[in-house]
mmCIF file of C-alpha atoms in Angstrom:
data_model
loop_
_atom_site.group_PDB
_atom_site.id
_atom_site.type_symbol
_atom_site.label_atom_id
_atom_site.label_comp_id
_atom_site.label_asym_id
_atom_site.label_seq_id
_atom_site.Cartn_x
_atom_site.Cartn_y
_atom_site.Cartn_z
ATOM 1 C CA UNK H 845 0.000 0.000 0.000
ATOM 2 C CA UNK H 846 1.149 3.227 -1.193
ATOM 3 C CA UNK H 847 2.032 5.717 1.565
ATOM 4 C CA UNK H 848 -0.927 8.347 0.477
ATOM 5 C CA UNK H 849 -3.089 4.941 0.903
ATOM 6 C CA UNK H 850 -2.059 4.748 3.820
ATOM 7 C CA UNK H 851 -2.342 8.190 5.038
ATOM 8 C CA UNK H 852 -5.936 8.103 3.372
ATOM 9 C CA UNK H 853 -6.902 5.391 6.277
ATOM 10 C CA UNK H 854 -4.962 6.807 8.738
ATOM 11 C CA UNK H 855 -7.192 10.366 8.000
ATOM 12 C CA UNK H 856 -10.542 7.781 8.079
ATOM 13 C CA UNK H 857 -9.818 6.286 11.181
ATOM 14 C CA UNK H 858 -8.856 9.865 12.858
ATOM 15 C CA UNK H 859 -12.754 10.949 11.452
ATOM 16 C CA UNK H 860 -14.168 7.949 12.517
ATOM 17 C CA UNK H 861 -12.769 8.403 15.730
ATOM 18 C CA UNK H 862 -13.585 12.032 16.099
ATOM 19 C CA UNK H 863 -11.874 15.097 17.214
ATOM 20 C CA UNK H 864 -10.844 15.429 20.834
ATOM 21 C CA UNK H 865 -11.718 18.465 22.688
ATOM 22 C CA UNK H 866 -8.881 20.972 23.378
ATOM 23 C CA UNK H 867 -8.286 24.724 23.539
ATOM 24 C CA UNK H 868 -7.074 25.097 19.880
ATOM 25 C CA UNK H 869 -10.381 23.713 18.260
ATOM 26 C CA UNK H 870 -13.021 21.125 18.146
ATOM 27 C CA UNK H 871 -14.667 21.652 14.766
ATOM 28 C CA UNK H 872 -14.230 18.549 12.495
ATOM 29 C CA UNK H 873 -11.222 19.782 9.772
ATOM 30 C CA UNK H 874 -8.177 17.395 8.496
ATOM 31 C CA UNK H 875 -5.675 17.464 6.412
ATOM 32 C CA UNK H 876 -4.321 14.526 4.519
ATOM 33 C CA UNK H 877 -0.503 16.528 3.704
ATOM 34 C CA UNK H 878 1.106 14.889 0.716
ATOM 35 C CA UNK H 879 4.370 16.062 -1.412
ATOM 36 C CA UNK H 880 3.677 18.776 -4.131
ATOM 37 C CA UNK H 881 5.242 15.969 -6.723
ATOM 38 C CA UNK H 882 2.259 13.629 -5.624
ATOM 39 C CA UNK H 883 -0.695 16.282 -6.718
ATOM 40 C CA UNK H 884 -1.021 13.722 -9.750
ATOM 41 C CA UNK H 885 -1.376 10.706 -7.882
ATOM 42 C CA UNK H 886 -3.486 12.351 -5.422
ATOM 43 C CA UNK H 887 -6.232 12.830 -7.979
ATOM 44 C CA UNK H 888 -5.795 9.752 -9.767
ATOM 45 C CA UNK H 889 -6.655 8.038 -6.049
ATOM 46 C CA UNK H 890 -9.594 10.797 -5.610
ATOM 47 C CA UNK H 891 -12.260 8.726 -7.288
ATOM 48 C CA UNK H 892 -11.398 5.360 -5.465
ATOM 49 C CA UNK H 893 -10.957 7.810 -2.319
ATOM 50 C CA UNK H 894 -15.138 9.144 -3.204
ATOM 51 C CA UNK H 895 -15.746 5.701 -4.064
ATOM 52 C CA UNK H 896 -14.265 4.188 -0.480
ATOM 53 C CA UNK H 897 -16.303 6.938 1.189
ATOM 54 C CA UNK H 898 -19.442 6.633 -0.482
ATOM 55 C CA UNK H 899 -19.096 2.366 0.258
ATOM 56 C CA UNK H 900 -18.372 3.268 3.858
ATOM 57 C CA UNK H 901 -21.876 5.351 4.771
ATOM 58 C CA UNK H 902 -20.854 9.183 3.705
ATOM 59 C CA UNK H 903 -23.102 11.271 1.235
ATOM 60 C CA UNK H 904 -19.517 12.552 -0.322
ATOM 61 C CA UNK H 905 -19.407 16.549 -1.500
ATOM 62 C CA UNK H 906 -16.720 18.357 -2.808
ATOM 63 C CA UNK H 907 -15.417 21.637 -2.797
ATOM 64 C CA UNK H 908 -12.851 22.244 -5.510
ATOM 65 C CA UNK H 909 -10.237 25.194 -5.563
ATOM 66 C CA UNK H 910 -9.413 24.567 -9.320
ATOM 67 C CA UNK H 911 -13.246 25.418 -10.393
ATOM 68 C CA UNK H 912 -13.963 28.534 -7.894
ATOM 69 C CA UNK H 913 -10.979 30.196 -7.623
ATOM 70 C CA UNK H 914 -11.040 30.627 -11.656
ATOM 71 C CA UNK H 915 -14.956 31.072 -11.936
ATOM 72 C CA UNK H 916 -14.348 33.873 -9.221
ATOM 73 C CA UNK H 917 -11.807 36.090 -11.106
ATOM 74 C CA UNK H 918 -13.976 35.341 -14.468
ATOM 75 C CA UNK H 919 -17.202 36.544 -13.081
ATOM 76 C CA UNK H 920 -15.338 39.643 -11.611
ATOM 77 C CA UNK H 921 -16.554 42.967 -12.204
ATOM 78 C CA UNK H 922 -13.145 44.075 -12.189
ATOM 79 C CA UNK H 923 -12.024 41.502 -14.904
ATOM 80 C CA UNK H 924 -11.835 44.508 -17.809
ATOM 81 C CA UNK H 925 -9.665 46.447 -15.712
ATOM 82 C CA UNK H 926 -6.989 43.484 -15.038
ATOM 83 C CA UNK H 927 -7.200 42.580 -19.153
ATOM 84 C CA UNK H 928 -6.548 46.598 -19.759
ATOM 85 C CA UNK H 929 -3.535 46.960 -17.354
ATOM 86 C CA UNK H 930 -2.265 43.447 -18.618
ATOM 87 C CA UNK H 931 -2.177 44.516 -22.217
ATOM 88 C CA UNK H 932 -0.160 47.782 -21.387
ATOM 89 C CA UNK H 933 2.356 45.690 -18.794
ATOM 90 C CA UNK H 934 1.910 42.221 -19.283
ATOM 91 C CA UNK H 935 5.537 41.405 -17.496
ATOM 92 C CA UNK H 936 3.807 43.086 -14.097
ATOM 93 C CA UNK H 937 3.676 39.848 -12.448
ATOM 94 C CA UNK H 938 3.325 41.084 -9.348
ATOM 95 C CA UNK H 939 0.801 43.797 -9.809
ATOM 96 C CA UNK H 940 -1.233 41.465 -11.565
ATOM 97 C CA UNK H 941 -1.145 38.745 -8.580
ATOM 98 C CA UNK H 942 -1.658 41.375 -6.174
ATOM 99 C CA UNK H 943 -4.954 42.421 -7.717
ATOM 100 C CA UNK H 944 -6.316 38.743 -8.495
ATOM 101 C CA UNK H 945 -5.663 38.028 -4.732
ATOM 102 C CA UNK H 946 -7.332 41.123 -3.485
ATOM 103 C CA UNK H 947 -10.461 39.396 -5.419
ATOM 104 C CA UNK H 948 -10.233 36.389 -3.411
ATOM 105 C CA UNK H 949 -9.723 37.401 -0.484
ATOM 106 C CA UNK H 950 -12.594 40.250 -0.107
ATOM 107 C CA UNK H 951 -14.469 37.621 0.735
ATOM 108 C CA UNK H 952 -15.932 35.952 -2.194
ATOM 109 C CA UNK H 953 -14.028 32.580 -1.838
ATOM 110 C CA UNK H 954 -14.648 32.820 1.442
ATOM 111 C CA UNK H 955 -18.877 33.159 1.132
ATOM 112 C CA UNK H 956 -18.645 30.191 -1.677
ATOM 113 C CA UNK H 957 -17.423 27.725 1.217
ATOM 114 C CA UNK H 958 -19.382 28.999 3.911
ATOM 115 C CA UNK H 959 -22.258 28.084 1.712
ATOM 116 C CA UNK H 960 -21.026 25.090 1.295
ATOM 117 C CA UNK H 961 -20.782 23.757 4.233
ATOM 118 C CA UNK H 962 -24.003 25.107 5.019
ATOM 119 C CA UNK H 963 -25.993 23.783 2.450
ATOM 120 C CA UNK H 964 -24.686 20.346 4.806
ATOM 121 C CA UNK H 965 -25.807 21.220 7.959
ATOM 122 C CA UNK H 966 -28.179 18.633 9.648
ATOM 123 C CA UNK H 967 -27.104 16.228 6.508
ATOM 124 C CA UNK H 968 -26.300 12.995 8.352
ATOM 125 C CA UNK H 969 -23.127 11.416 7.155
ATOM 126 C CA UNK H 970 -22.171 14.216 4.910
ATOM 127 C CA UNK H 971 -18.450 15.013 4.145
ATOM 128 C CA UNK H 972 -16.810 17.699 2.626
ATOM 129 C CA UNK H 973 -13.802 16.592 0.626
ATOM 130 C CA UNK H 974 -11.717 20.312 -0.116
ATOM 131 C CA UNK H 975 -9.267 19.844 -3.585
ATOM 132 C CA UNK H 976 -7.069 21.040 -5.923
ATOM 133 C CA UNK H 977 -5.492 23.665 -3.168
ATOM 134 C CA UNK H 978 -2.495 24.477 -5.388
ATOM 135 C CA UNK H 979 -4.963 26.459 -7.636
ATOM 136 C CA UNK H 980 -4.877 28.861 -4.384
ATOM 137 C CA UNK H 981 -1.013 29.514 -5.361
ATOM 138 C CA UNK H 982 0.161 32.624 -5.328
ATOM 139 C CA UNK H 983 -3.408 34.475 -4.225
ATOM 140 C CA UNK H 984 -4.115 32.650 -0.630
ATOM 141 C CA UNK H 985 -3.278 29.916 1.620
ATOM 142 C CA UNK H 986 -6.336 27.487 3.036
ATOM 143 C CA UNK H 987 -5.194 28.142 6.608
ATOM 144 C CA UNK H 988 -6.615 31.720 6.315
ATOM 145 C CA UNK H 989 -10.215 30.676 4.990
ATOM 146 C CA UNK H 990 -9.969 27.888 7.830
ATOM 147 C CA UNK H 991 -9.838 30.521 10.430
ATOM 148 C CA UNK H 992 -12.325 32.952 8.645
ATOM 149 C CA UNK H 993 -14.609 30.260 8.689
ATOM 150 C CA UNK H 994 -13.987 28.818 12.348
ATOM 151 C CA UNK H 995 -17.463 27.975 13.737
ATOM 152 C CA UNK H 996 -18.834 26.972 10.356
ATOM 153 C CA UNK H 997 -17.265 23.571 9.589
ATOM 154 C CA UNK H 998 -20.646 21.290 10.874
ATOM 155 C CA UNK H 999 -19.705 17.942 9.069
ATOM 156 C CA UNK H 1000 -16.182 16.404 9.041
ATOM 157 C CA UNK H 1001 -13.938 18.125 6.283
ATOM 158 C CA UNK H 1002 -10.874 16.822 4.546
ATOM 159 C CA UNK H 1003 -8.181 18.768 2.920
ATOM 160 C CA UNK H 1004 -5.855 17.788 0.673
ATOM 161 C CA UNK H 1005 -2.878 19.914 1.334
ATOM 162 C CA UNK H 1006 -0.062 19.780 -0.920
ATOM 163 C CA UNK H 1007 3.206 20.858 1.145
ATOM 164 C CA UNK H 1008 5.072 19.707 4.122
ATOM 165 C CA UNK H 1009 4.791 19.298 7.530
ATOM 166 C CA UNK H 1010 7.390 21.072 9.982
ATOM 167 C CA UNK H 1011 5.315 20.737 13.196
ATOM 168 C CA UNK H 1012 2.127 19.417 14.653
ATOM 169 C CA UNK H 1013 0.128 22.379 13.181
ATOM 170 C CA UNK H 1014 2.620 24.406 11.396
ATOM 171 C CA UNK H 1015 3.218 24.049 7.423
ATOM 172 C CA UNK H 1016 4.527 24.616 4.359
ATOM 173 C CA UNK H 1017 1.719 25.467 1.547
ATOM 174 C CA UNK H 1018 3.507 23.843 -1.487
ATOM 175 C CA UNK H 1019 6.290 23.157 0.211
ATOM 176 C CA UNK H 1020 8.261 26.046 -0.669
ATOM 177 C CA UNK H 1021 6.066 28.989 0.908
ATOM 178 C CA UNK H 1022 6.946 30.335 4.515
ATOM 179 C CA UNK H 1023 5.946 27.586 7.124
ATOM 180 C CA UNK H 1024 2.440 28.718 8.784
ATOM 181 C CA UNK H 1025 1.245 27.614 12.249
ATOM 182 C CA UNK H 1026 -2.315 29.306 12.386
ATOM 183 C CA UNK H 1027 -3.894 25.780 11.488
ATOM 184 C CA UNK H 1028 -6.249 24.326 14.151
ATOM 185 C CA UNK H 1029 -6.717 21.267 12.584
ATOM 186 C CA UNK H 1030 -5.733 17.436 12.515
ATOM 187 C CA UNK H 1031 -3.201 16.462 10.295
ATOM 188 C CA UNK H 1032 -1.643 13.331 8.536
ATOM 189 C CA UNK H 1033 0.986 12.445 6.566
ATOM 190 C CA UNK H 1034 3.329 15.145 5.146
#
């Protein structure tokens, strides 16, 4: 068994078993951390991951960073703006990140999960499965919609990190960003 495989079951058993109280957190979030190089084989295992949930009880939901993040900038009402100041200085990298992440993070992303993960509440055996995090690179990092959203997670939700682990709640979003302890979470693997 592959070591994701393994980390997958490890991250089951940890939901099966619950979250134990403490003074960091109680809500129901984990992280299955994997290498950046594994993002492949991560979601070639995602559909025999859904499957194994689905055969094991859960009504299985997903919240993908590779279709909002994109749909967010598109459906911006700013998008005519970025296009003009692209054409005259396309090489303004960091201008143009600057203003894509400003999108993001005015709350937008932030009001797509939250409805999420309401639209669960009082589900029973719902689970919200939260991919494709590297489409977050260079706007965001997950750990700061995790604590915007403290108080909302109400059914167990998995994250599939890509980066490393350099603590028991600090790490490293792609494995190359500046390690980040402000996650209250459960993690495995990494």
């Amino acid at each position: 068994m592959s070591s994701l495989n393994a980390n997958f079951e490890e991250l089951l058993a940890r939901v099966r078993y619950g979250r134990e109280l403490n003074h960091a957190s109680f809500e129901p979030v984990y992280y299955l951390i994997f290498a950046p190089k594994e993002i492949l084989a991560v979601k070639r295992e995602m559909p025999a991951w859904t499957a194994r949930l689905h055969n094991d009880g859960w009504d299985v939901h997903r919240f993908s960073m590779a279709e909002h993040v994109p749909a967010i900038l598109q459906a911006s009402r700013l998008r005519q703006l970025w296009l003009s100041a692209d054409g005259k200085a396309p090489l303004a990298w960091d201008k143009t990140n600057q203003a894509l992440a400003n999108a993001l993070t005015t709350g937008a992303l932030q009001q797509r999960l939250q409805a999420q993960l309401e639209s669960l509440r009082g589900k029973p055996n719902a689970i919200l499965l939260i991919t494709d995090l590297e489409a977050l690179h260079p706007y965001l990092r997950i750990g700061s919609l995790e604590g915007q959203l403290a108080g909302s997670f109400v059914v167990p939700t998995l994250i599939f990190y890509p980066g490393k682990r350099t603590g028991k709640t600090r790490l490293k979003f792609l494995g190359f960003y500046p390690e980040d302890g402000n996650y209250r979470s459960v993690h495995v693997g990494g």
